[in-house]
PDB file of C-alpha atoms in Angstrom:
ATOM      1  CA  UNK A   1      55.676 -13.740  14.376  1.00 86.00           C
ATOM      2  CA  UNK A   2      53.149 -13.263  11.814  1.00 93.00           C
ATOM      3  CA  UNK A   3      50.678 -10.033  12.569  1.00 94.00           C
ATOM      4  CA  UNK A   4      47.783  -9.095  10.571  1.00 96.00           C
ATOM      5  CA  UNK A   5      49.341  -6.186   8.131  1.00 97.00           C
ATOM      6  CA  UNK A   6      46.249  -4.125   9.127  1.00 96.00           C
ATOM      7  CA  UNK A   7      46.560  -4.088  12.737  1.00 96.00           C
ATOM      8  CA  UNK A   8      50.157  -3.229  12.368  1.00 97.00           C
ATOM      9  CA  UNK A   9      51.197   0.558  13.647  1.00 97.00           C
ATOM     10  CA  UNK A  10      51.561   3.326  10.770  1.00 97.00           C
ATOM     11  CA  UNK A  11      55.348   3.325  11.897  1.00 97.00           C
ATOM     12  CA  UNK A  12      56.402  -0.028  10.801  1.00 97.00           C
ATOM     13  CA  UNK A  13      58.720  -0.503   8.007  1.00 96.00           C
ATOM     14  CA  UNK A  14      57.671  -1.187   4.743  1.00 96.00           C
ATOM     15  CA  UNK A  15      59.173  -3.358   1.742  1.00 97.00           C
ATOM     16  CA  UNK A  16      57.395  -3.346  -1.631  1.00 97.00           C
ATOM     17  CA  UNK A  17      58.435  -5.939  -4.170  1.00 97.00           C
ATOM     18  CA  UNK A  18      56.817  -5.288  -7.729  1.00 97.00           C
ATOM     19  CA  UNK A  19      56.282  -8.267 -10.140  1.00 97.00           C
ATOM     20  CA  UNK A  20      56.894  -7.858 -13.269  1.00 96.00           C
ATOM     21  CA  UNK A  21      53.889  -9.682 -14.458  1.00 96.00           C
ATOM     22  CA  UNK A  22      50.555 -10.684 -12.562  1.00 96.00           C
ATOM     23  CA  UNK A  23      49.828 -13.228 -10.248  1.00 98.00           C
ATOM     24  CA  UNK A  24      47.522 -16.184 -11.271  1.00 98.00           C
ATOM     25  CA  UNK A  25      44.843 -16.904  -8.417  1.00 98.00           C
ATOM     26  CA  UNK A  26      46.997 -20.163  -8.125  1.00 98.00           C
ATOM     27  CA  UNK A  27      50.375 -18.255  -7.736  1.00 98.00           C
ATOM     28  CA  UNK A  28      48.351 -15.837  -4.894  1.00 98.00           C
ATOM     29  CA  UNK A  29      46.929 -18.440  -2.772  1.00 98.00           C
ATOM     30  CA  UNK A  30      50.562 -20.335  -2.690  1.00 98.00           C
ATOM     31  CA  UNK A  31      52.291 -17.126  -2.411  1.00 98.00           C
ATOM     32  CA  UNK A  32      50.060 -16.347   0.581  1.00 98.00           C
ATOM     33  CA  UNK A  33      51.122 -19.580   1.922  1.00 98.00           C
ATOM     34  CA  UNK A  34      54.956 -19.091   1.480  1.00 98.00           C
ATOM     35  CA  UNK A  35      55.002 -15.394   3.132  1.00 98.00           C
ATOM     36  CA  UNK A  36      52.871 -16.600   6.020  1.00 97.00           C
ATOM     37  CA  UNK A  37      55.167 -19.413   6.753  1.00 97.00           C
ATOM     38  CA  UNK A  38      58.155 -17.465   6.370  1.00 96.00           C
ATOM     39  CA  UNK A  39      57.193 -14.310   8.886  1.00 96.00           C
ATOM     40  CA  UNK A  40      55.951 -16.973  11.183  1.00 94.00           C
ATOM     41  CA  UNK A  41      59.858 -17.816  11.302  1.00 92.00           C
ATOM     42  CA  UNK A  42      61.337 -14.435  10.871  1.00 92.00           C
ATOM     43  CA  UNK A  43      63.676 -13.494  13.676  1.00 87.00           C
ATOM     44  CA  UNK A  44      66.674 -11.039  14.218  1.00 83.00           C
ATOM     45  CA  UNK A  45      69.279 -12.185  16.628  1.00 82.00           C
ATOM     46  CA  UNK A  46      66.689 -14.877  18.182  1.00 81.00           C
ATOM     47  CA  UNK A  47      64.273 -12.523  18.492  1.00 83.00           C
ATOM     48  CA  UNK A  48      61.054 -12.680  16.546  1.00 87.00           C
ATOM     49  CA  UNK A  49      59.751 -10.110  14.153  1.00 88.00           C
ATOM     50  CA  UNK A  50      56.135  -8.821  14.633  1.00 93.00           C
ATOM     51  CA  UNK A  51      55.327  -8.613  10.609  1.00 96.00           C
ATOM     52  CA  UNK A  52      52.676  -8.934   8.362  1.00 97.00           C
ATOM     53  CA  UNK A  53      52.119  -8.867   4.575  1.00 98.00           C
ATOM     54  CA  UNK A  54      49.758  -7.819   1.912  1.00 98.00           C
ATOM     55  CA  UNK A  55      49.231  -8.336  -1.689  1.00 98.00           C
ATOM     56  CA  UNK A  56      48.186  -5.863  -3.745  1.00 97.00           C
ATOM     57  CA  UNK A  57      46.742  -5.781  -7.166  1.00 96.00           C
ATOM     58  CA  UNK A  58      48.116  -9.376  -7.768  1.00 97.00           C
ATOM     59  CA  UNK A  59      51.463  -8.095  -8.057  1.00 96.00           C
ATOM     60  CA  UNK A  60      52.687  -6.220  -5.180  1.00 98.00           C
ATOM     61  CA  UNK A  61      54.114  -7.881  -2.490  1.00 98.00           C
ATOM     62  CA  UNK A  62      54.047  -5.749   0.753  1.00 98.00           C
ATOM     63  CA  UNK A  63      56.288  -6.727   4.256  1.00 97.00           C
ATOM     64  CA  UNK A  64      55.398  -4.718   7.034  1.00 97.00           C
ATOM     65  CA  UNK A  65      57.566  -4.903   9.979  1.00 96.00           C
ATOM     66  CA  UNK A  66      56.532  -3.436  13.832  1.00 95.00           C
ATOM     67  CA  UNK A  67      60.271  -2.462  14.941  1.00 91.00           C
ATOM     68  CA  UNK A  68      58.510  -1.530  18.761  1.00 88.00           C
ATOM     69  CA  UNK A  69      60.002  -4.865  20.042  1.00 86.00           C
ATOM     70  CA  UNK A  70      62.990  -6.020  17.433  1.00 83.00           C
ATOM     71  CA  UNK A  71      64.097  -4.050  14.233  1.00 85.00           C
ATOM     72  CA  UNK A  72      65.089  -5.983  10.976  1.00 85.00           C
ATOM     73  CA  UNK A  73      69.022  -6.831  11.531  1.00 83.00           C
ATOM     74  CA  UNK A  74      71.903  -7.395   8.420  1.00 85.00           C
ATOM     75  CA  UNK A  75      71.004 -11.308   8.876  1.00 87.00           C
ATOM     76  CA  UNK A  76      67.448 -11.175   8.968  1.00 90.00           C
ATOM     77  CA  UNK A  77      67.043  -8.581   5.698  1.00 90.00           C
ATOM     78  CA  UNK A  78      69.182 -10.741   4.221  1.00 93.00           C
ATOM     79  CA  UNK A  79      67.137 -13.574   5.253  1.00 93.00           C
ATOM     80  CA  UNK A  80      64.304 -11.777   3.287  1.00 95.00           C
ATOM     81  CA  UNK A  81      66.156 -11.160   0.374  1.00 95.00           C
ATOM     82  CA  UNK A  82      66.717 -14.846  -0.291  1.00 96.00           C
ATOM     83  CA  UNK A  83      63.161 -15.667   0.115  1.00 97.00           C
ATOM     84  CA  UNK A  84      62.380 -13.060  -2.402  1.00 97.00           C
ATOM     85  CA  UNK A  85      65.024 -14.549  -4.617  1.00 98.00           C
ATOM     86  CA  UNK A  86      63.373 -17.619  -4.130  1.00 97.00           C
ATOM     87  CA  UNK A  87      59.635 -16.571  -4.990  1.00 98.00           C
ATOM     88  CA  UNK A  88      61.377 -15.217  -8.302  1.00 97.00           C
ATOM     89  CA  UNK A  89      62.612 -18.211  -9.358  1.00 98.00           C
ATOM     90  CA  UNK A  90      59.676 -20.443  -8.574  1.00 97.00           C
ATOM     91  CA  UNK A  91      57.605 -18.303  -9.960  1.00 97.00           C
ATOM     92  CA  UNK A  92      60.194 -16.805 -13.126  1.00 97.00           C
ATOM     93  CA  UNK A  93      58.886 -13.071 -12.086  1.00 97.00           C
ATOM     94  CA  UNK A  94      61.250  -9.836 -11.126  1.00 96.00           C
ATOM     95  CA  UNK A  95      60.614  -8.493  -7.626  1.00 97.00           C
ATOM     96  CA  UNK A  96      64.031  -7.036  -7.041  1.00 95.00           C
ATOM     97  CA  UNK A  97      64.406  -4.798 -10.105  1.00 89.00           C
ATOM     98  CA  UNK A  98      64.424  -1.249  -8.971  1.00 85.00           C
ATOM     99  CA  UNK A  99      64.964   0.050 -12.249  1.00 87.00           C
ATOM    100  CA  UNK A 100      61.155  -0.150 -13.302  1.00 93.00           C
ATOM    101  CA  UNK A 101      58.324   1.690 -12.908  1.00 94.00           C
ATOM    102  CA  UNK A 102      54.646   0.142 -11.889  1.00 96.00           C
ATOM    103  CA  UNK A 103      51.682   2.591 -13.192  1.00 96.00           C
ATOM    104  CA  UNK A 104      48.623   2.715 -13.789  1.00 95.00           C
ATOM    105  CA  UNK A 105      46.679   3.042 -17.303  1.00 91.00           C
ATOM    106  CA  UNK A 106      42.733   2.697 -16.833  1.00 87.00           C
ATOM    107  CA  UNK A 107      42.258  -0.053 -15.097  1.00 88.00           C
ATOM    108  CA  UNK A 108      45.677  -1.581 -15.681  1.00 93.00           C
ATOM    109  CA  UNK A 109      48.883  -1.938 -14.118  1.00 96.00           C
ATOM    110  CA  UNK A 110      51.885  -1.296 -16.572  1.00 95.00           C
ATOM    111  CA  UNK A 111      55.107  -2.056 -15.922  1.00 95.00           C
ATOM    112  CA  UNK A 112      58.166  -0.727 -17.622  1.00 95.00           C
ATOM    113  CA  UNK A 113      61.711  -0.487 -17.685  1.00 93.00           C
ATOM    114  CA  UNK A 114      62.452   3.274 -16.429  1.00 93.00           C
ATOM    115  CA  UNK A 115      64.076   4.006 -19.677  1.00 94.00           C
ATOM    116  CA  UNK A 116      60.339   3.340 -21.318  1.00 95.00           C
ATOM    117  CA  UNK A 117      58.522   4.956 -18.406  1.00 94.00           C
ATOM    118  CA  UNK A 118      61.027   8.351 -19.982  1.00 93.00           C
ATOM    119  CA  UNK A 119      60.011   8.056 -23.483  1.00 95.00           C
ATOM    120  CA  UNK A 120      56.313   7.619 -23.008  1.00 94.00           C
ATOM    121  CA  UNK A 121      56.903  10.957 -20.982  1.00 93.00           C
ATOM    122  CA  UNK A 122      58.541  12.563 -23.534  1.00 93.00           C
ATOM    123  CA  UNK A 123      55.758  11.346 -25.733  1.00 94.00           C
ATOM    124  CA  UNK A 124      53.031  12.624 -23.622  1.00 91.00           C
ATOM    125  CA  UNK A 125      51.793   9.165 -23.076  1.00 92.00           C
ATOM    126  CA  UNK A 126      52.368   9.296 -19.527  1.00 94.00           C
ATOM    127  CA  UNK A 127      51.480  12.997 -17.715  1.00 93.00           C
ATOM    128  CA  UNK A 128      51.940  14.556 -14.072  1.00 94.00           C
ATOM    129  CA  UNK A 129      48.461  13.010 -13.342  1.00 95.00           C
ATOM    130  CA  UNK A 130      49.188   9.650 -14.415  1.00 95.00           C
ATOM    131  CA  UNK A 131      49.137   7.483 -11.194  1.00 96.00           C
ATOM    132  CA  UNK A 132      52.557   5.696  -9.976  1.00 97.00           C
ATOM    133  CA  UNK A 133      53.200   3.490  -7.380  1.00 96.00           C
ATOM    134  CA  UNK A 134      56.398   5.010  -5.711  1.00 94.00           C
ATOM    135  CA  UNK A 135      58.151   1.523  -3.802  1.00 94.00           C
ATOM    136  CA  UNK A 136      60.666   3.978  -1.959  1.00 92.00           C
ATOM    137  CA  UNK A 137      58.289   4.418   0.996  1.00 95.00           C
ATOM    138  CA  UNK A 138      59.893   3.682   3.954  1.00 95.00           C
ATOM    139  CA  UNK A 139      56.937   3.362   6.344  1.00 97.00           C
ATOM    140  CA  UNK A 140      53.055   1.886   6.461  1.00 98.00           C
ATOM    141  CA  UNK A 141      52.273   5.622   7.269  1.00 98.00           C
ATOM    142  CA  UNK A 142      53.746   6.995   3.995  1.00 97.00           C
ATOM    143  CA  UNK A 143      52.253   3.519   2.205  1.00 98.00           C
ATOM    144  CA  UNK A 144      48.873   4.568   2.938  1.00 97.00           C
ATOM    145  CA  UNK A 145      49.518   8.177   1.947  1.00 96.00           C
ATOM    146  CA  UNK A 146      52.071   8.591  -1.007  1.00 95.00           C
ATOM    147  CA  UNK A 147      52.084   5.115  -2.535  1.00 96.00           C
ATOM    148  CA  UNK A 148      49.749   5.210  -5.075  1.00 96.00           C
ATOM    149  CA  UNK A 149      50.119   9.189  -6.533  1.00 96.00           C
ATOM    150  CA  UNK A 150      49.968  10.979  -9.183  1.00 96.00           C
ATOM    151  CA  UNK A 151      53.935  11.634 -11.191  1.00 95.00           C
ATOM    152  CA  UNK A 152      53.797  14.807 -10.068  1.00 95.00           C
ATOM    153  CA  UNK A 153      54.014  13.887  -6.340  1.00 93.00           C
ATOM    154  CA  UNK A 154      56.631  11.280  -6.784  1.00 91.00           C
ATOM    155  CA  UNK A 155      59.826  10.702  -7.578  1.00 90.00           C
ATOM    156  CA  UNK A 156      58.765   9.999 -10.915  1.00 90.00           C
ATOM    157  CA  UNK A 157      57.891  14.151 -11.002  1.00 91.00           C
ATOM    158  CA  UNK A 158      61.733  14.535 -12.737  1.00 91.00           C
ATOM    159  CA  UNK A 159      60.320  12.738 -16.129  1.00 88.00           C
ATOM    160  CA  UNK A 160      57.064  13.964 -16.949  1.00 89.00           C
TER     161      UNK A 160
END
């Protein structure tokens, strides 16, 4: 059951899928399309899921799931995964790579491998104030409040 991401209690659970490029406006408005119809059919074990979505800076994609009534199951994050998978092929963009790191430089978002993200720190290019988006929060709660941070607040603290 599709729920406006907003509305959605600070304890839900939170997936964030990182492109590896922008979005066009065309890409947005279909990929808008594609996660509404899919959360409108996400269940676990016959159950729906109360879940909503959010895209940020034209290249994060962000599930939110209310677990109050029915908690993601095995099948149905699997479920997700494939429709992830899916987006990145129809779209040719990474969403599953872990192994990168989204921050930001002026107004822009960069994206590099983690190896990179270690030798601009090394270099100085990227600091403890430089602002990362850290993907391992688990909750809308810590979404709202440690997502977007400075290196030295993140995981990301061990490089620079």
């Amino acid at each position: 059951m599709l729920a406006d991401f907003n509305e959605l209690p600070n304890h839900s659970r939170i997936w964030i899928y990182q492109a590896n490029r922008s979005f066009t406006d065309e890409e947005l408005e279909e990929l808008k399309e594609s996660l509404t119809a899919f959360l409108k059919e996400w269940t676990a074990h016959g159950s729906d899921l109360h879940a909503g979505f959010e895209i940020r800076y034209k290249r994060f994609i962000v599930i939110g799931l209310d677990q109050t009534n029915a908690s993601a199951s095995g099948c149905s994050i699997d479920a997700s995964v494939h429709f992830i998978q899916s987006l990145e092929q129809k779209y040719n963009v990474q969403l599953l790579d872990r192994m990168n790191v989204s921050f930001k430089q002026g107004e822009f978002i960069a994206y590099k491998p983690l190896k990179d993200f270690k030798k601009l720190a090394k270099a100085k290019s990227v600091s403890p104030n430089t602002i990362v988006f850290n993907n391992l929060v688990a909750t809308k709660q810590e979404y709202l409040e440690n997502w977007e941070v400075p290196a030295s607040e993140s995981w990301h603290s061990r490089f620079v």
